[in-house]
Amino acid sequence: MSTVPHRDPIAALEPGEDARPAGAVRLARLRNVLAQELEGARPRLLLSRLLLAFLPIHTFGRLRVQLLRLAGFRIGHGTVLAGAPTITGAHAHRLLGVGRDCWFNVGATLDVHAEVTIGDRVQFGQQVMVLTHTHELGRAEARWGPLVARPVTIGDGAWLGARVTVLPGVTIGEGAVIAAGAVVAADVPPNTLTGGVPARVIRKL
């Protein structure tokens, strides 16, 4: 069975790969690794996450919103967070937009490596997951190819049931209902009930 050799990202280069001294190359690689490791380490975001961790679930839902606003997030008036959402992405504070009068139940995960737009009066059930980035299909020795990011849009008035997963590039129309446990891999028309794995339209509303 063939294997692909793994190279340490801060290891010395092979002869002829770079004209710089080996020490300078190692330092440059170390800086690159540190930049990747600390990508999401924004002081205001770290402070807000620390404060959010001390709030019991289903309490201080509006205070959670205020703390995230202080970290630079755009969240509309009247939105409530029943628990602290997990938000990933170095520029999530610029790419995430949440409308007015939304409700996020506990355990929400927002992977914000591309723009995520959530309209007004959107309801999230428990443990809803919104994903924006994935891998292209790679070769046989490593099927996970290059990372790609695609935006997600959730229209006004939509309701996502418990443990719904929204995959990259999806648009959910206004007034749509996504049944619990659905995996949404394609656009959802407005005012429809959708469910299943993969999610399909069940009926119009």
mmCIF file of C-alpha atoms in Angstrom:
data_model
loop_
_atom_site.group_PDB
_atom_site.id
_atom_site.type_symbol
_atom_site.label_atom_id
_atom_site.label_comp_id
_atom_site.label_asym_id
_atom_site.label_seq_id
_atom_site.Cartn_x
_atom_site.Cartn_y
_atom_site.Cartn_z
ATOM 1 C CA MET A 1 0.000 0.000 0.000
ATOM 2 C CA SER A 2 1.464 3.353 -1.025
ATOM 3 C CA THR A 3 1.645 6.211 1.433
ATOM 4 C CA VAL A 4 2.047 9.953 0.962
ATOM 5 C CA PRO A 5 5.037 11.279 2.944
ATOM 6 C CA HIS A 6 4.163 13.871 5.577
ATOM 7 C CA ARG A 7 6.383 16.931 5.883
ATOM 8 C CA ASP A 8 6.645 19.025 8.998
ATOM 9 C CA PRO A 9 5.450 22.565 8.082
ATOM 10 C CA ILE A 10 8.427 24.077 9.925
ATOM 11 C CA ALA A 11 10.988 21.485 8.863
ATOM 12 C CA ALA A 12 13.996 22.507 6.755
ATOM 13 C CA LEU A 13 13.482 22.592 2.999
ATOM 14 C CA GLU A 14 15.023 20.143 0.584
ATOM 15 C CA PRO A 15 18.235 21.360 -1.084
ATOM 16 C CA GLY A 16 17.528 23.833 -3.881
ATOM 17 C CA GLU A 17 13.933 24.613 -2.777
ATOM 18 C CA ASP A 18 14.732 28.062 -1.377
ATOM 19 C CA ALA A 19 17.770 30.286 -1.611
ATOM 20 C CA ARG A 20 17.302 31.756 1.868
ATOM 21 C CA PRO A 21 19.326 30.417 4.805
ATOM 22 C CA ALA A 22 17.720 27.429 6.529
ATOM 23 C CA GLY A 23 17.208 29.410 9.753
ATOM 24 C CA ALA A 24 15.268 32.141 7.924
ATOM 25 C CA VAL A 25 13.117 29.560 6.170
ATOM 26 C CA ARG A 26 12.311 27.813 9.456
ATOM 27 C CA LEU A 27 11.410 31.150 11.081
ATOM 28 C CA ALA A 28 9.109 32.048 8.174
ATOM 29 C CA ARG A 29 7.387 28.680 8.420
ATOM 30 C CA LEU A 30 7.015 29.020 12.188
ATOM 31 C CA ARG A 31 5.374 32.429 11.713
ATOM 32 C CA ASN A 32 2.998 30.917 9.153
ATOM 33 C CA VAL A 33 2.021 28.093 11.525
ATOM 34 C CA LEU A 34 1.485 30.535 14.411
ATOM 35 C CA ALA A 35 -0.671 32.749 12.182
ATOM 36 C CA GLN A 36 -2.844 29.749 11.314
ATOM 37 C CA GLU A 37 -3.100 28.620 14.934
ATOM 38 C CA LEU A 38 -4.070 32.092 16.176
ATOM 39 C CA GLU A 39 -6.331 32.949 13.222
ATOM 40 C CA GLY A 40 -9.450 33.467 15.337
ATOM 41 C CA ALA A 41 -7.754 35.004 18.376
ATOM 42 C CA ARG A 42 -9.343 38.458 18.366
ATOM 43 C CA PRO A 43 -9.208 39.991 21.867
ATOM 44 C CA ARG A 44 -12.815 41.273 21.912
ATOM 45 C CA LEU A 45 -14.144 37.956 20.622
ATOM 46 C CA LEU A 46 -12.129 35.990 23.170
ATOM 47 C CA LEU A 47 -13.416 38.217 25.974
ATOM 48 C CA SER A 48 -17.030 37.879 24.843
ATOM 49 C CA ARG A 49 -16.682 34.073 24.662
ATOM 50 C CA LEU A 50 -15.230 34.025 28.169
ATOM 51 C CA LEU A 51 -18.168 36.038 29.520
ATOM 52 C CA LEU A 52 -20.713 33.974 27.568
ATOM 53 C CA ALA A 53 -19.390 30.773 29.141
ATOM 54 C CA PHE A 54 -20.603 31.847 32.589
ATOM 55 C CA LEU A 55 -24.230 32.448 31.578
ATOM 56 C CA PRO A 56 -26.601 29.506 32.261
ATOM 57 C CA ILE A 57 -28.665 28.335 29.295
ATOM 58 C CA HIS A 58 -32.113 29.861 28.804
ATOM 59 C CA THR A 59 -31.096 32.925 30.822
ATOM 60 C CA PHE A 60 -29.728 36.309 29.744
ATOM 61 C CA GLY A 61 -30.543 35.649 26.092
ATOM 62 C CA ARG A 62 -30.427 39.342 25.211
ATOM 63 C CA LEU A 63 -27.202 39.874 27.150
ATOM 64 C CA ARG A 64 -25.554 37.240 24.967
ATOM 65 C CA VAL A 65 -26.530 39.275 21.922
ATOM 66 C CA GLN A 66 -25.048 42.433 23.461
ATOM 67 C CA LEU A 67 -21.754 40.655 24.185
ATOM 68 C CA LEU A 68 -21.505 39.456 20.593
ATOM 69 C CA ARG A 69 -22.292 42.955 19.340
ATOM 70 C CA LEU A 70 -19.397 44.248 21.435
ATOM 71 C CA ALA A 71 -17.211 41.735 19.584
ATOM 72 C CA GLY A 72 -18.310 43.291 16.279
ATOM 73 C CA PHE A 73 -21.200 41.036 15.206
ATOM 74 C CA ARG A 74 -24.255 42.481 13.421
ATOM 75 C CA ILE A 75 -27.357 41.160 15.194
ATOM 76 C CA GLY A 76 -30.779 42.772 14.892
ATOM 77 C CA HIS A 77 -32.970 44.146 17.677
ATOM 78 C CA GLY A 78 -35.109 41.628 19.551
ATOM 79 C CA THR A 79 -32.969 38.570 18.736
ATOM 80 C CA VAL A 80 -32.457 36.134 21.633
ATOM 81 C CA LEU A 81 -29.771 33.470 22.165
ATOM 82 C CA ALA A 82 -30.868 30.735 24.580
ATOM 83 C CA GLY A 83 -27.277 29.494 24.778
ATOM 84 C CA ALA A 84 -23.881 30.615 23.566
ATOM 85 C CA PRO A 85 -23.528 29.647 19.888
ATOM 86 C CA THR A 86 -20.296 28.203 18.552
ATOM 87 C CA ILE A 87 -19.098 30.625 15.872
ATOM 88 C CA THR A 88 -15.994 29.824 13.832
ATOM 89 C CA GLY A 89 -14.139 31.758 11.155
ATOM 90 C CA ALA A 90 -11.443 34.413 11.514
ATOM 91 C CA HIS A 91 -13.671 37.063 9.897
ATOM 92 C CA ALA A 92 -17.013 35.818 11.204
ATOM 93 C CA HIS A 93 -17.801 39.187 12.770
ATOM 94 C CA ARG A 94 -17.775 40.722 9.270
ATOM 95 C CA LEU A 95 -19.394 37.829 7.381
ATOM 96 C CA LEU A 96 -22.300 36.988 9.707
ATOM 97 C CA GLY A 97 -25.480 39.024 9.651
ATOM 98 C CA VAL A 98 -28.496 38.164 11.834
ATOM 99 C CA GLY A 99 -31.847 39.952 11.499
ATOM 100 C CA ARG A 100 -34.437 41.154 13.992
ATOM 101 C CA ASP A 101 -36.541 39.077 16.395
ATOM 102 C CA CYS A 102 -34.722 35.784 15.777
ATOM 103 C CA TRP A 103 -34.565 32.907 18.270
ATOM 104 C CA PHE A 104 -31.552 30.607 18.612
ATOM 105 C CA ASN A 105 -32.006 27.587 20.836
ATOM 106 C CA VAL A 106 -29.061 25.945 22.614
ATOM 107 C CA GLY A 107 -26.165 24.326 20.776
ATOM 108 C CA ALA A 108 -26.199 26.355 17.535
ATOM 109 C CA THR A 109 -23.020 26.076 15.421
ATOM 110 C CA LEU A 110 -22.238 28.691 12.774
ATOM 111 C CA ASP A 111 -19.244 27.963 10.550
ATOM 112 C CA VAL A 112 -18.668 31.399 9.008
ATOM 113 C CA HIS A 113 -15.893 31.204 6.422
ATOM 114 C CA ALA A 114 -18.182 32.744 3.797
ATOM 115 C CA GLU A 115 -21.099 35.133 4.191
ATOM 116 C CA VAL A 116 -23.998 33.880 6.329
ATOM 117 C CA THR A 117 -27.164 35.961 6.089
ATOM 118 C CA ILE A 118 -30.009 35.168 8.490
ATOM 119 C CA GLY A 119 -33.203 37.157 7.975
ATOM 120 C CA ASP A 120 -35.767 38.514 10.419
ATOM 121 C CA ARG A 121 -37.898 36.284 12.680
ATOM 122 C CA VAL A 122 -35.840 33.148 11.963
ATOM 123 C CA GLN A 123 -36.084 30.330 14.535
ATOM 124 C CA PHE A 124 -33.303 27.815 15.212
ATOM 125 C CA GLY A 125 -34.092 24.617 17.126
ATOM 126 C CA GLN A 126 -31.574 22.816 19.324
ATOM 127 C CA GLN A 127 -28.153 22.070 17.845
ATOM 128 C CA VAL A 128 -28.742 23.539 14.395
ATOM 129 C CA MET A 129 -25.542 23.592 12.325
ATOM 130 C CA VAL A 130 -24.849 26.014 9.462
ATOM 131 C CA LEU A 131 -21.725 25.222 7.429
ATOM 132 C CA THR A 132 -20.052 27.394 4.792
ATOM 133 C CA HIS A 133 -16.850 25.581 3.965
ATOM 134 C CA THR A 134 -15.978 22.134 2.742
ATOM 135 C CA HIS A 135 -13.349 20.314 0.688
ATOM 136 C CA GLU A 136 -13.253 19.709 -3.025
ATOM 137 C CA LEU A 137 -12.982 16.020 -3.893
ATOM 138 C CA GLY A 138 -9.332 15.038 -4.026
ATOM 139 C CA ARG A 139 -7.303 12.149 -5.410
ATOM 140 C CA ALA A 140 -7.456 8.594 -4.084
ATOM 141 C CA GLU A 141 -4.579 9.054 -1.638
ATOM 142 C CA ALA A 142 -6.311 12.034 0.004
ATOM 143 C CA ARG A 143 -10.001 12.481 -0.886
ATOM 144 C CA TRP A 144 -10.233 15.762 1.031
ATOM 145 C CA GLY A 145 -9.005 18.265 -1.545
ATOM 146 C CA PRO A 146 -8.638 22.063 -1.307
ATOM 147 C CA LEU A 147 -10.948 23.990 1.008
ATOM 148 C CA VAL A 148 -13.739 26.002 -0.576
ATOM 149 C CA ALA A 149 -16.242 28.372 1.066
ATOM 150 C CA ARG A 150 -19.758 29.143 -0.152
ATOM 151 C CA PRO A 151 -22.332 31.557 1.345
ATOM 152 C CA VAL A 152 -25.533 30.533 3.110
ATOM 153 C CA THR A 153 -28.766 32.560 3.199
ATOM 154 C CA ILE A 154 -31.779 31.872 5.431
ATOM 155 C CA GLY A 155 -34.855 33.916 4.543
ATOM 156 C CA ASP A 156 -37.230 35.839 6.798
ATOM 157 C CA GLY A 157 -39.562 33.778 8.941
ATOM 158 C CA ALA A 158 -37.845 30.418 8.334
ATOM 159 C CA TRP A 159 -37.915 27.752 11.062
ATOM 160 C CA LEU A 160 -35.107 25.195 11.332
ATOM 161 C CA GLY A 161 -35.944 22.239 13.583
ATOM 162 C CA ALA A 162 -33.614 20.511 16.018
ATOM 163 C CA ARG A 163 -30.332 19.181 14.613
ATOM 164 C CA VAL A 164 -30.868 20.520 11.121
ATOM 165 C CA THR A 165 -27.616 20.748 9.134
ATOM 166 C CA VAL A 166 -27.355 23.370 6.386
ATOM 167 C CA LEU A 167 -24.524 22.688 3.933
ATOM 168 C CA PRO A 168 -22.409 25.286 2.072
ATOM 169 C CA GLY A 169 -23.987 27.308 -0.716
ATOM 170 C CA VAL A 170 -27.608 26.740 0.339
ATOM 171 C CA THR A 171 -30.392 29.338 0.262
ATOM 172 C CA ILE A 172 -33.477 28.660 2.393
ATOM 173 C CA GLY A 173 -36.481 30.646 1.225
ATOM 174 C CA GLU A 174 -38.722 32.892 3.284
ATOM 175 C CA GLY A 175 -41.254 31.115 5.472
ATOM 176 C CA ALA A 176 -39.722 27.678 4.898
ATOM 177 C CA VAL A 177 -39.816 24.992 7.598
ATOM 178 C CA ILE A 178 -36.998 22.450 7.819
ATOM 179 C CA ALA A 179 -37.945 19.294 9.749
ATOM 180 C CA ALA A 180 -35.753 18.090 12.610
ATOM 181 C CA GLY A 181 -32.672 16.135 11.611
ATOM 182 C CA ALA A 182 -32.728 17.199 7.955
ATOM 183 C CA VAL A 183 -29.521 17.682 5.981
ATOM 184 C CA VAL A 184 -30.083 20.577 3.580
ATOM 185 C CA ALA A 185 -27.792 20.214 0.564
ATOM 186 C CA ALA A 186 -29.825 22.182 -2.024
ATOM 187 C CA ASP A 187 -31.851 25.389 -2.102
ATOM 188 C CA VAL A 188 -35.239 25.291 -0.366
ATOM 189 C CA PRO A 189 -38.204 27.127 -1.978
ATOM 190 C CA PRO A 190 -40.106 29.692 0.102
ATOM 191 C CA ASN A 191 -43.107 28.553 2.164
ATOM 192 C CA THR A 192 -42.425 24.834 1.956
ATOM 193 C CA LEU A 193 -42.008 22.020 4.486
ATOM 194 C CA THR A 194 -38.739 20.208 3.786
ATOM 195 C CA GLY A 195 -37.194 17.212 5.535
ATOM 196 C CA GLY A 196 -35.074 14.104 5.205
ATOM 197 C CA VAL A 197 -31.499 13.163 4.357
ATOM 198 C CA PRO A 198 -30.874 14.669 1.914
ATOM 199 C CA ALA A 199 -33.697 17.136 2.494
ATOM 200 C CA ARG A 200 -36.562 17.191 -0.025
ATOM 201 C CA VAL A 201 -39.718 19.266 -0.264
ATOM 202 C CA ILE A 202 -42.587 17.452 1.478
ATOM 203 C CA ARG A 203 -45.356 19.943 0.741
ATOM 204 C CA LYS A 204 -46.141 23.604 0.168
ATOM 205 C CA LEU A 205 -47.344 25.718 3.087
#
